[in-house]
Amino acid sequence: MRQLRALAYIIAISSLASLGCEDSPKQQPVEQSTAVSKKVVVSAPVEAPDEPEPVEEEEAPAATITGETQASADVAKNAGVLANKQVDGVLALKSLEGGEVGGKVSTSQSGLAGLGIKGGGRGGGGAIGYGKGTGNLGTIGSGVGYGRGAKLGARGKSVPRVRVGSATVRGSYGRGAAAYGSSSSAVTGRYVPEVNGTEQYTDYGTNQATDPSKDALSTFAIDVDTGAYTIARRKLNNGGLPPKSSVRVEEFINYFKYNYPSPDAGAFGVNLEAAPSPFSADKNTYVMRVGVQGKKIAQKNRKPVHLTFLVDVSGSMQRPDKIGYAKDSLKLLTKNLQPQDTVAIATYAGRVAEILPPTTVANQGRILSAIDNLSAGGSTAMNDGLKLAYKLALTNFKKSHVNRVIVLSDGDANVGPSSHEQILMQIRSYVEEGVTLSTIGFGMGNYKDTMMEQLANKGNGNYYYIDSMKEARRVFGEQVDGTLQVIAKDVKIQVEFNPAQVKTYRLIGYENRDIADKDFRNDAVDAGEIGAGHSVTALYEVKLKGEQPTDTIATVRVRHKKPDGFKASEAEFRFTNRDIRTTVSKASKDFQFATAVAGFAEVLRGSPYAKNLSYDLVLEVAESSTNGRKDRKEFVKLVKQAKRLSGGS
């Protein structure tokens, strides 16, 4: 038996040269910054506490052994097993499956560095899902998310749980110098977050409290993006806190739906509400909410859409949570389109390619087949890809219809112009011609959030990050009409605070959506877009001069253009003492929940205004305002996870 295991070990080591290696960083890391300023930062790995929790052992599925390794079922069992599949024993170390030690896995695996076992498993700390090998003789497997095994290690006498993100899978690290470790060792598992690698985020600073007697105006562009929240969710679900610079408060708040009344007329309505802040001991400190609700449009009344999918098929996308999710997302979106809509597909890697010319969705089979045939490999020429995508979009341009390019990528560009500033210069003219751009982000490790978020901002589109197929169904299924159809563009909000009533005010979030006060009525200045049925929420922390305001607290002005218009219209709303609730418990559940979400984001990003905030306070407000909604209950779980990972309250 020992000879056979030794044989497996020798074969495994000799296979290193032929195994896949983790994607090389395409861009040198940018120096980490702790200053509250507008700097690009690269996140660093985070350690996590040990949390042992023994459970009973569970048997692995039986193997069917074929090929030259039939001599020993034991060697093959330890090298690679997949239920109901024929696995070539030791060679499974290089296959799409891991084994009982290499991994109890599904078929969607990716092998990277280290031994390159394409799957994690009982020895590696993974379960069902995709995995990757890294370091020593270790594997990184995954349950719902990622996990890490210190050594291959055979199954011990007792098999403790290994925390894999927020999932708990049965596995053992294993100990010993032998190829498969000591079969009698049982080592405690622990949370090990995903390695952040060369991910890039931008710290836009924090809005400061302002005295309205010196500056009464607060002006910003609306933002319906949600990418920052789903990035944080993935990080937390996989056992780590999100990088502080990745947290944009407004994208956390606007991820959730709020029951604002639909507008009686016009593109949107405005909802105003305020209540004492649950996070402040100062009785004169209030949270003030400005809620904007876009009108809903029935699918049968939606304008025809002409989409150009620009898919990153470079080597960095060669993972199931990248190209796999991208393909599945596109298929889901295509199935939710109408027969008169059209789809074109272009790809970019080291070179660009037109995969599918503009094709009506009536030929859905042809579109789905083209998506199925997409595969990843090569370098990343994003700029050239955008040029081709816009060329395709313009050949099929229809005035008064929706014309949009949708970029699906990890944002990592390394051929030609590679910064978002350089690339943005190439697309501004296309935006003026009426072709908008949305971005859909995938993956971790080398993810470039700044690139993806800014492209969507400047491309007059939306930015989403897909961390699961559940999120893909939300964006491209449940909310597809709002995702595709803009009902108002260049939407700006300006709030004028009354210095006789307000001591200070602070906009919570929207730091990178700031607009100069003088440009509020300058229609040449770009702003945000709102889709059909979308809602936008902005929160202010306001300190009043007295407990009972007797006059108008603020005047809210909203300015916007029609989707195909050039001249903006303006509406005005007064925020008075009638909009103030005496206690937070008397405020709407939506108000309470939005306040909790903002508080959570403030804590995660280390806001200087979060000194009196804690996860316990956030939980107290959030748990009382979920209204039984699944997404809100999930939020509560994420707050609890962040609290555990932080080791505090």
XYZ file of C-alpha atoms in Angstrom:
649
model
C 0.000 0.000 0.000
C 2.763 2.455 0.942
C 4.586 1.632 -2.306
C 1.460 2.373 -4.304
C 0.921 5.695 -2.538
C 4.560 6.572 -3.118
C 4.081 5.780 -6.788
C 1.099 8.156 -6.909
C 3.175 10.851 -5.260
C 6.042 10.491 -7.769
C 3.627 10.677 -10.697
C 1.939 13.733 -9.192
C 5.231 15.615 -8.740
C 6.398 14.726 -12.229
C 3.170 16.231 -13.563
C 3.842 19.722 -12.194
C 5.273 21.046 -15.425
C 2.170 20.056 -17.344
C -0.357 21.480 -14.899
C -1.980 24.915 -15.310
C -0.562 27.815 -13.354
C -2.519 30.665 -11.860
C -3.064 33.594 -14.192
C -0.091 35.891 -14.094
C -0.907 39.406 -12.969
C -1.376 41.614 -15.975
C -0.614 44.816 -14.185
C 1.841 45.674 -11.457
C 0.162 46.236 -8.088
C -0.405 49.871 -7.208
C 0.952 50.949 -3.854
C -1.590 50.602 -1.033
C -2.828 53.913 0.317
C -4.358 54.589 3.700
C -5.067 58.250 3.030
C -8.611 59.435 2.568
C -8.033 60.655 -0.935
C -8.727 59.697 -4.507
C -6.148 56.942 -4.973
C -6.159 53.532 -6.578
C -5.312 50.816 -4.083
C -4.681 47.115 -4.373
C -6.118 44.934 -1.646
C -4.076 42.511 0.448
C -4.918 39.051 1.811
C -6.581 38.928 5.222
C -5.951 36.334 7.918
C -8.902 34.846 9.748
C -9.484 33.167 13.117
C -9.548 29.428 13.732
C -12.990 27.976 14.348
C -12.894 24.208 15.001
C -16.118 22.279 14.902
C -15.826 18.443 14.658
C -18.426 16.412 12.821
C -18.838 12.800 11.857
C -17.110 11.388 8.790
C -19.011 10.971 5.560
C -18.152 8.322 2.966
C -16.947 9.330 -0.500
C -18.597 8.034 -3.676
C -17.300 4.826 -5.212
C -14.925 5.043 -8.167
C -14.854 3.364 -11.540
C -11.194 2.920 -12.489
C -9.985 2.660 -16.067
C -6.737 2.814 -17.989
C -3.236 1.840 -16.959
C -3.807 2.503 -13.277
C -6.137 -0.435 -12.758
C -3.416 -2.166 -10.760
C -4.487 -0.439 -7.571
C -7.914 0.861 -6.754
C -6.436 2.476 -3.647
C -3.959 4.611 -5.615
C -6.695 5.693 -7.987
C -9.065 6.408 -5.133
C -6.550 8.739 -3.559
C -5.687 10.321 -6.885
C -9.105 11.063 -8.273
C -12.698 10.002 -7.861
C -15.890 11.448 -9.256
C -19.262 9.844 -8.648
C -20.808 8.266 -11.767
C -17.781 9.187 -13.860
C -14.885 7.081 -15.125
C -11.671 8.592 -13.863
C -8.202 7.557 -14.976
C -6.729 6.969 -11.524
C -3.483 8.813 -10.868
C -3.930 10.844 -14.037
C -6.973 12.421 -12.410
C -4.438 14.739 -10.827
C -4.323 16.423 -14.241
C -7.938 15.923 -15.220
C -11.063 17.980 -14.739
C -11.755 16.139 -11.509
C -10.095 15.774 -8.146
C -10.294 12.638 -6.067
C -11.331 11.647 -2.576
C -8.155 13.317 -1.389
C -7.842 15.602 -4.364
C -11.471 16.596 -4.282
C -15.062 15.511 -3.937
C -16.123 17.720 -6.748
C -18.458 18.662 -9.534
C -17.319 18.862 -13.144
C -16.639 22.610 -13.192
C -13.008 22.705 -12.003
C -9.947 24.791 -12.755
C -6.336 23.819 -12.007
C -3.822 26.531 -11.318
C -0.573 26.588 -9.307
C 0.973 24.053 -6.916
C 0.007 20.493 -7.759
C -2.646 21.920 -10.030
C -5.275 19.453 -8.934
C -8.393 20.560 -10.697
C -10.628 20.402 -7.684
C -10.436 20.658 -3.939
C -11.667 17.914 -1.674
C -11.581 16.242 1.683
C -7.832 16.526 1.854
C -7.820 19.965 0.301
C -10.702 21.456 2.221
C -13.174 21.682 -0.603
C -16.455 20.047 -1.508
C -18.785 20.534 -4.443
C -17.869 23.469 -6.652
C -14.812 24.681 -8.519
C -11.338 24.748 -7.036
C -7.704 25.383 -7.774
C -4.378 24.024 -6.572
C -1.890 26.317 -4.932
C 1.342 26.181 -2.935
C 3.152 23.193 -1.388
C 1.147 20.055 -2.012
C -2.032 21.945 -1.262
C -5.238 22.480 -3.020
C -7.764 25.229 -2.899
C -11.185 23.743 -3.245
C -14.550 25.231 -2.773
C -17.915 24.533 -1.297
C -20.108 27.540 -1.987
C -16.923 29.588 -2.221
C -13.210 29.002 -1.822
C -11.318 27.048 0.815
C -7.682 26.223 1.394
C -5.913 22.979 2.306
C -2.462 23.148 3.855
C -1.399 19.768 2.518
C -2.972 16.974 0.563
C -3.340 14.852 3.695
C -5.409 11.684 3.707
C -8.652 11.536 5.588
C -8.067 11.350 9.328
C -9.793 9.207 11.931
C -12.144 12.072 12.600
C -12.852 14.631 9.941
C -13.420 18.145 11.317
C -15.317 20.768 9.419
C -13.354 23.135 7.280
C -14.837 26.577 6.957
C -15.009 27.521 3.295
C -16.253 31.050 3.129
C -19.657 30.994 4.739
C -20.175 27.345 3.815
C -19.118 24.455 6.013
C -17.754 21.404 4.248
C -16.387 18.202 5.610
C -12.647 17.887 5.159
C -9.257 17.639 6.816
C -6.015 19.448 6.195
C -3.981 16.302 7.000
C -0.486 16.238 8.451
C 2.751 14.453 7.710
C 5.589 14.398 5.247
C 4.156 11.582 3.180
C 2.589 12.339 -0.172
C -0.898 12.115 1.229
C -0.026 13.031 4.806
C -0.842 11.015 7.854
C -4.116 9.156 7.653
C -4.503 9.443 11.402
C -4.179 13.208 11.630
C -7.193 15.397 12.213
C -6.426 19.083 11.894
C -8.772 21.929 12.704
C -10.101 23.850 9.710
C -10.306 27.638 9.630
C -11.654 30.504 7.584
C -9.305 31.368 4.758
C -10.463 34.234 2.536
C -9.835 34.422 -1.169
C -6.488 35.903 -2.093
C -7.131 39.416 -3.391
C -4.011 39.402 -5.567
C -3.877 42.347 -7.960
C -7.451 43.517 -7.541
C -7.836 47.259 -7.952
C -10.255 49.630 -6.283
C -10.271 53.398 -5.871
C -10.633 55.253 -2.593
C -12.772 58.320 -3.338
C -12.613 59.607 0.225
C -15.573 60.446 2.462
C -17.978 63.369 2.170
C -17.473 65.825 5.006
C -20.044 67.461 7.286
C -20.797 70.905 5.882
C -22.112 74.096 7.449
C -24.964 75.339 5.201
C -24.235 78.943 6.160
C -20.998 78.501 4.194
C -22.209 76.104 1.504
C -25.929 75.306 1.376
C -25.871 73.248 -1.838
C -25.204 69.513 -2.246
C -25.157 68.368 -5.884
C -24.585 64.864 -7.277
C -25.497 62.500 -10.102
C -27.749 59.567 -9.300
C -26.292 56.058 -9.355
C -28.211 52.785 -9.762
C -25.091 50.590 -9.886
C -24.870 47.696 -7.427
C -21.442 46.164 -8.114
C -19.866 47.203 -4.807
C -22.477 45.332 -2.764
C -22.157 42.034 -4.631
C -18.350 42.235 -4.448
C -18.635 42.644 -0.672
C -21.102 39.759 -0.502
C -18.727 37.456 -2.322
C -15.824 38.455 -0.100
C -17.836 37.874 3.063
C -19.307 34.595 1.840
C -15.790 33.382 1.134
C -14.380 34.194 4.540
C -12.892 37.679 4.219
C -13.801 41.316 4.713
C -14.038 43.407 1.542
C -11.232 45.919 0.917
C -12.282 49.263 2.393
C -11.772 51.052 -0.910
C -14.188 48.645 -2.631
C -17.133 49.871 -0.536
C -19.336 52.514 -2.152
C -22.205 53.259 0.204
C -24.728 54.220 -2.469
C -24.269 50.899 -4.279
C -25.026 49.046 -1.052
C -28.187 51.082 -0.456
C -29.404 50.907 -4.049
C -28.993 47.137 -4.289
C -32.295 46.775 -2.430
C -35.836 47.518 -3.505
C -37.928 50.041 -1.589
C -41.674 50.500 -1.746
C -41.724 54.022 -3.071
C -45.017 54.910 -4.748
C -45.004 54.872 -8.534
C -45.207 58.324 -10.125
C -48.637 59.507 -11.214
C -47.067 61.339 -14.135
C -43.619 61.845 -15.596
C -40.566 59.613 -15.551
C -40.211 59.371 -11.773
C -41.508 60.463 -8.389
C -39.684 61.686 -5.274
C -40.215 60.401 -1.724
C -38.910 62.320 1.313
C -38.577 61.114 4.898
C -36.437 61.786 7.999
C -36.092 60.420 11.540
C -33.647 60.644 14.451
C -30.448 58.752 13.676
C -30.341 55.369 15.442
C -26.539 55.603 15.394
C -26.127 58.895 17.259
C -26.670 59.895 20.890
C -27.231 63.487 19.782
C -30.994 64.009 19.796
C -30.686 66.669 17.080
C -28.939 64.338 14.598
C -31.286 62.960 11.929
C -31.077 60.755 8.866
C -32.803 62.362 5.888
C -33.806 60.281 2.874
C -34.376 61.329 -0.722
C -35.959 58.478 -2.678
C -36.513 58.541 -6.445
C -38.795 55.964 -8.066
C -38.749 55.418 -11.819
C -41.946 54.585 -13.644
C -42.501 50.966 -14.549
C -42.935 49.881 -18.142
C -44.669 46.650 -19.111
C -42.471 44.353 -21.189
C -44.910 44.552 -24.097
C -44.430 48.335 -24.119
C -40.642 48.218 -23.898
C -38.753 49.696 -26.823
C -36.843 47.249 -29.038
C -33.252 46.764 -27.906
C -30.146 46.211 -29.997
C -27.363 44.718 -27.914
C -23.730 44.057 -28.702
C -22.147 41.627 -26.257
C -18.420 42.272 -25.909
C -16.944 39.258 -24.127
C -13.470 39.138 -22.611
C -12.074 35.711 -23.593
C -8.510 36.352 -22.417
C -6.604 33.874 -20.270
C -7.586 35.592 -17.042
C -11.237 34.722 -17.761
C -10.496 30.998 -17.961
C -12.442 30.021 -14.848
C -15.984 28.814 -14.204
C -16.825 31.913 -12.133
C -15.679 34.095 -15.035
C -16.266 32.788 -18.572
C -18.698 30.209 -17.169
C -20.900 32.794 -15.451
C -20.515 35.161 -18.414
C -21.853 32.599 -20.877
C -24.702 31.569 -18.596
C -25.605 35.230 -18.001
C -25.720 35.947 -21.731
C -27.913 32.935 -22.384
C -30.255 34.034 -19.619
C -30.453 37.568 -21.020
C -31.016 36.310 -24.572
C -33.926 34.144 -23.429
C -35.540 37.202 -21.819
C -35.378 39.303 -24.985
C -38.214 39.692 -27.487
C -38.234 38.457 -31.100
C -37.741 41.966 -32.544
C -34.626 42.594 -30.414
C -31.194 41.946 -31.897
C -27.899 40.606 -30.557
C -24.364 40.860 -31.920
C -21.307 39.271 -30.291
C -17.662 40.317 -30.361
C -14.751 38.993 -28.317
C -11.331 40.237 -27.362
C -8.175 38.574 -26.084
C -4.826 39.079 -27.815
C -6.900 39.897 -30.881
C -10.515 40.862 -31.467
C -13.107 38.881 -33.365
C -16.651 39.312 -34.620
C -18.420 36.145 -33.509
C -21.972 36.991 -34.519
C -23.295 39.841 -36.691
C -26.496 41.586 -35.538
C -29.062 38.790 -35.362
C -32.731 38.978 -34.399
C -33.775 37.076 -31.300
C -36.245 35.236 -33.518
C -33.084 33.238 -34.404
C -32.416 32.525 -30.738
C -30.814 29.147 -31.442
C -28.076 30.756 -33.514
C -27.318 33.268 -30.748
C -27.207 30.609 -28.021
C -24.942 28.417 -30.145
C -22.489 31.304 -30.603
C -22.467 31.887 -26.840
C -21.880 28.180 -26.147
C -18.808 28.203 -28.400
C -17.037 30.978 -26.467
C -13.804 29.919 -24.743
C -11.007 31.807 -22.991
C -7.251 32.112 -23.599
C -4.700 34.822 -24.464
C -3.867 38.415 -23.521
C -6.351 41.283 -23.177
C -6.844 44.027 -25.777
C -9.918 45.689 -24.265
C -9.595 48.940 -26.176
C -9.577 47.210 -29.575
C -12.507 45.090 -28.440
C -14.530 48.196 -27.600
C -13.828 49.700 -31.004
C -15.144 46.576 -32.713
C -18.197 46.401 -30.433
C -19.135 50.017 -31.128
C -18.628 49.436 -34.845
C -21.106 46.541 -34.717
C -23.531 48.591 -32.627
C -23.454 51.508 -35.062
C -24.062 49.270 -38.100
C -27.303 48.181 -36.451
C -28.178 51.529 -34.823
C -31.893 52.355 -34.655
C -32.931 55.807 -33.557
C -35.429 55.911 -30.651
C -34.595 52.279 -29.861
C -32.229 51.080 -27.119
C -28.702 50.688 -28.549
C -26.237 49.290 -26.036
C -22.861 47.599 -25.730
C -22.552 45.201 -22.784
C -19.004 44.412 -21.685
C -18.449 41.169 -19.759
C -14.983 41.047 -18.195
C -12.777 41.019 -15.117
C -11.574 44.473 -16.221
C -7.967 43.382 -16.594
C -6.528 44.990 -19.758
C -2.875 44.521 -20.755
C -2.638 45.160 -24.508
C -2.886 48.677 -25.955
C -4.426 51.444 -23.816
C -5.093 49.781 -20.460
C -6.332 52.473 -18.056
C -9.974 53.462 -17.907
C -8.966 57.087 -18.573
C -7.276 56.091 -21.843
C -10.122 53.843 -22.893
C -12.805 56.382 -21.954
C -11.307 58.862 -24.405
C -12.089 56.385 -27.160
C -15.779 55.923 -26.319
C -17.104 59.411 -25.561
C -18.003 60.110 -29.172
C -19.985 56.864 -29.375
C -22.001 57.824 -26.298
C -22.899 61.119 -27.958
C -24.170 59.162 -30.960
C -26.626 57.302 -28.744
C -24.895 54.003 -27.993
C -24.690 53.400 -24.239
C -22.348 51.012 -22.447
C -22.974 48.752 -19.441
C -20.408 46.569 -17.706
C -20.818 43.183 -16.041
C -17.939 42.094 -13.804
C -16.793 38.569 -12.951
C -14.184 36.836 -10.837
C -11.685 37.687 -8.136
C -7.923 37.783 -7.664
C -7.149 40.167 -10.530
C -10.468 42.030 -10.674
C -10.310 45.693 -11.733
C -13.349 47.324 -10.146
C -12.289 50.878 -11.023
C -12.094 50.054 -14.719
C -15.509 48.391 -14.830
C -17.320 50.956 -12.687
C -15.914 53.975 -14.506
C -16.569 52.551 -17.972
C -20.247 52.163 -17.096
C -20.399 55.628 -15.518
C -18.924 57.339 -18.535
C -20.671 55.044 -20.995
C -24.102 56.133 -19.675
C -24.946 52.602 -18.558
C -25.095 50.358 -15.499
C -22.437 48.430 -13.589
C -23.160 45.033 -12.083
C -20.935 42.387 -10.547
C -22.077 38.763 -10.851
C -21.031 36.653 -7.868
C -23.483 33.803 -8.536
C -26.079 32.614 -11.000
C -28.666 33.791 -8.493
C -27.408 37.339 -9.079
C -27.395 36.767 -12.847
C -31.062 35.773 -12.674
C -31.789 38.907 -10.666
C -30.087 41.263 -13.146
C -31.010 39.560 -16.426
C -34.311 38.015 -15.392
C -36.223 39.774 -12.620
C -34.905 43.270 -13.427
C -34.212 42.903 -17.130
C -36.487 45.786 -18.207
C -34.823 48.254 -15.846
C -31.425 46.899 -16.874
C -32.134 47.502 -20.552
C -34.444 50.509 -20.837
C -33.457 53.986 -19.681
C -36.416 56.232 -18.822
C -34.388 59.335 -17.908
C -30.766 60.293 -18.492
C -28.357 62.822 -16.996
C -30.349 62.804 -13.754
C -28.932 65.248 -11.189
C -30.063 65.969 -7.661
C -29.377 69.196 -5.819
C -30.390 69.673 -2.193
C -30.373 73.183 -0.761
C -30.293 73.196 3.048
C -31.856 75.972 5.108
C -29.103 77.432 7.353
C -31.761 78.748 9.748
C -32.825 75.166 10.526
C -29.744 73.043 9.746
C -26.435 73.177 11.614
C -24.542 70.693 9.388
C -25.333 68.146 6.682
C -23.405 65.259 5.118
C -24.253 63.185 2.048
C -23.537 59.526 2.897
C -21.838 58.075 -0.178
C -21.873 59.268 -3.811
C -18.289 60.554 -3.432
C -17.417 59.706 -7.031
C -20.699 61.098 -8.343
C -20.140 64.637 -7.099
C -21.075 67.468 -9.439
C -20.035 71.096 -9.036
C -22.965 73.157 -7.788
C -22.593 75.538 -10.720
C -23.033 72.647 -13.175
C -26.430 71.544 -11.921
C -28.147 73.414 -14.747
C -25.340 72.909 -17.235
C -26.904 70.364 -19.579
C -23.537 69.598 -21.182
C -22.361 67.966 -17.940
C -22.963 64.216 -17.861
C -24.859 62.615 -14.958
C -26.608 59.332 -14.098
C -29.317 57.285 -15.784
C -32.370 55.594 -14.315
C -34.038 52.532 -15.816
C -37.670 51.504 -15.902
C -38.850 50.622 -12.397
C -35.509 51.428 -10.792
C -35.355 53.306 -7.516
C -32.530 55.504 -6.269
C -31.958 56.396 -2.632
C -29.684 59.034 -1.093
C -29.238 59.501 2.646
C -27.999 62.581 4.484
C -26.870 62.867 8.077
C -28.320 66.193 9.237
C -27.828 68.065 12.516
C -30.690 70.421 13.229
C -30.408 73.593 15.257
C -33.479 72.730 17.327
C -35.522 69.677 18.184
C -38.662 70.932 16.464
C -37.971 72.566 13.103
C -40.663 75.045 12.193
C -39.920 75.720 8.564
C -38.571 74.148 5.384
C -35.463 72.131 6.187
C -34.301 71.699 2.615
C -35.371 72.108 -0.986
C -34.757 69.118 -3.274
C -34.392 69.729 -7.005
C -34.196 66.968 -9.593
C -33.091 67.641 -13.156
C -33.165 65.157 -16.047
C -33.398 64.670 -19.807
C -35.573 62.307 -21.781
C -33.672 59.215 -23.039
C -33.239 60.718 -26.509
C -33.428 64.380 -25.453
C -30.846 67.151 -25.139
C -32.710 69.722 -23.039
C -33.300 69.008 -19.362
C -36.384 69.672 -17.266
C -36.408 70.390 -13.527
C -38.727 69.583 -10.626
C -38.652 70.957 -7.076
C -39.764 69.411 -3.771
C -39.777 70.896 -0.270
C -38.567 68.932 2.735
C -40.554 70.205 5.738
C -41.158 69.238 9.348
C -44.127 67.153 8.149
C -41.622 64.719 6.618
C -39.887 64.116 9.975
C -40.789 61.185 12.238
C -40.342 61.654 15.992
C -38.541 58.301 16.435
C -36.846 55.908 14.031
C -39.345 53.195 14.985
C -42.124 55.381 13.583
C -40.325 55.716 10.251
C -41.126 53.328 7.404
C -39.452 49.902 7.374
C -37.786 50.878 4.103
C -36.281 53.946 5.780
C -35.028 51.875 8.707
C -33.500 49.219 6.474
C -31.774 51.724 4.168
C -30.303 53.384 7.267
C -28.982 50.016 8.484
C -27.406 49.296 5.086
C -25.696 52.690 5.056
C -24.410 52.100 8.579
C -22.979 48.711 7.575
C -21.183 50.206 4.578
C -19.801 53.026 6.747
C -18.330 50.481 9.181
C -16.874 48.324 6.392
C -15.130 51.246 4.723
C -13.790 52.627 8.013
C -15.572 55.954 7.696
C -14.361 58.574 10.188
C -18.067 59.135 10.927
C -18.541 55.502 11.993
C -16.717 55.778 15.331
C -19.938 55.275 17.290
C -21.248 52.629 14.920
C -21.062 48.892 15.525
C -22.274 45.722 13.858
C -24.615 45.164 16.807
C -26.309 48.530 16.239
C -26.647 47.799 12.525
C -28.155 44.398 13.300
C -30.618 45.903 15.750
C -32.032 48.183 13.070
C -31.790 45.699 10.184
C -33.382 42.727 11.921
C -36.488 44.750 12.769
C -36.983 45.937 9.182
C -36.469 42.899 6.919
C -40.227 42.502 6.333
C -39.494 38.840 5.631
C -37.661 39.583 2.375
C -34.995 37.075 1.386
C -32.456 39.647 0.227
C -32.808 41.559 3.496
C -32.449 38.386 5.556
C -29.316 37.602 3.563
C -28.019 41.076 4.423
C -28.468 40.340 8.137
C -26.404 37.161 7.715
C -23.653 39.145 5.988
C -23.527 41.631 8.857
C -23.179 38.732 11.301
C -20.424 37.248 9.156
C -18.563 40.576 9.082
C -18.903 40.789 12.849
C -17.379 37.303 13.267
C -14.531 38.056 10.882
C -13.821 41.361 12.605
C -13.784 39.733 16.016
C -15.799 42.618 17.425
C -19.283 43.919 18.036
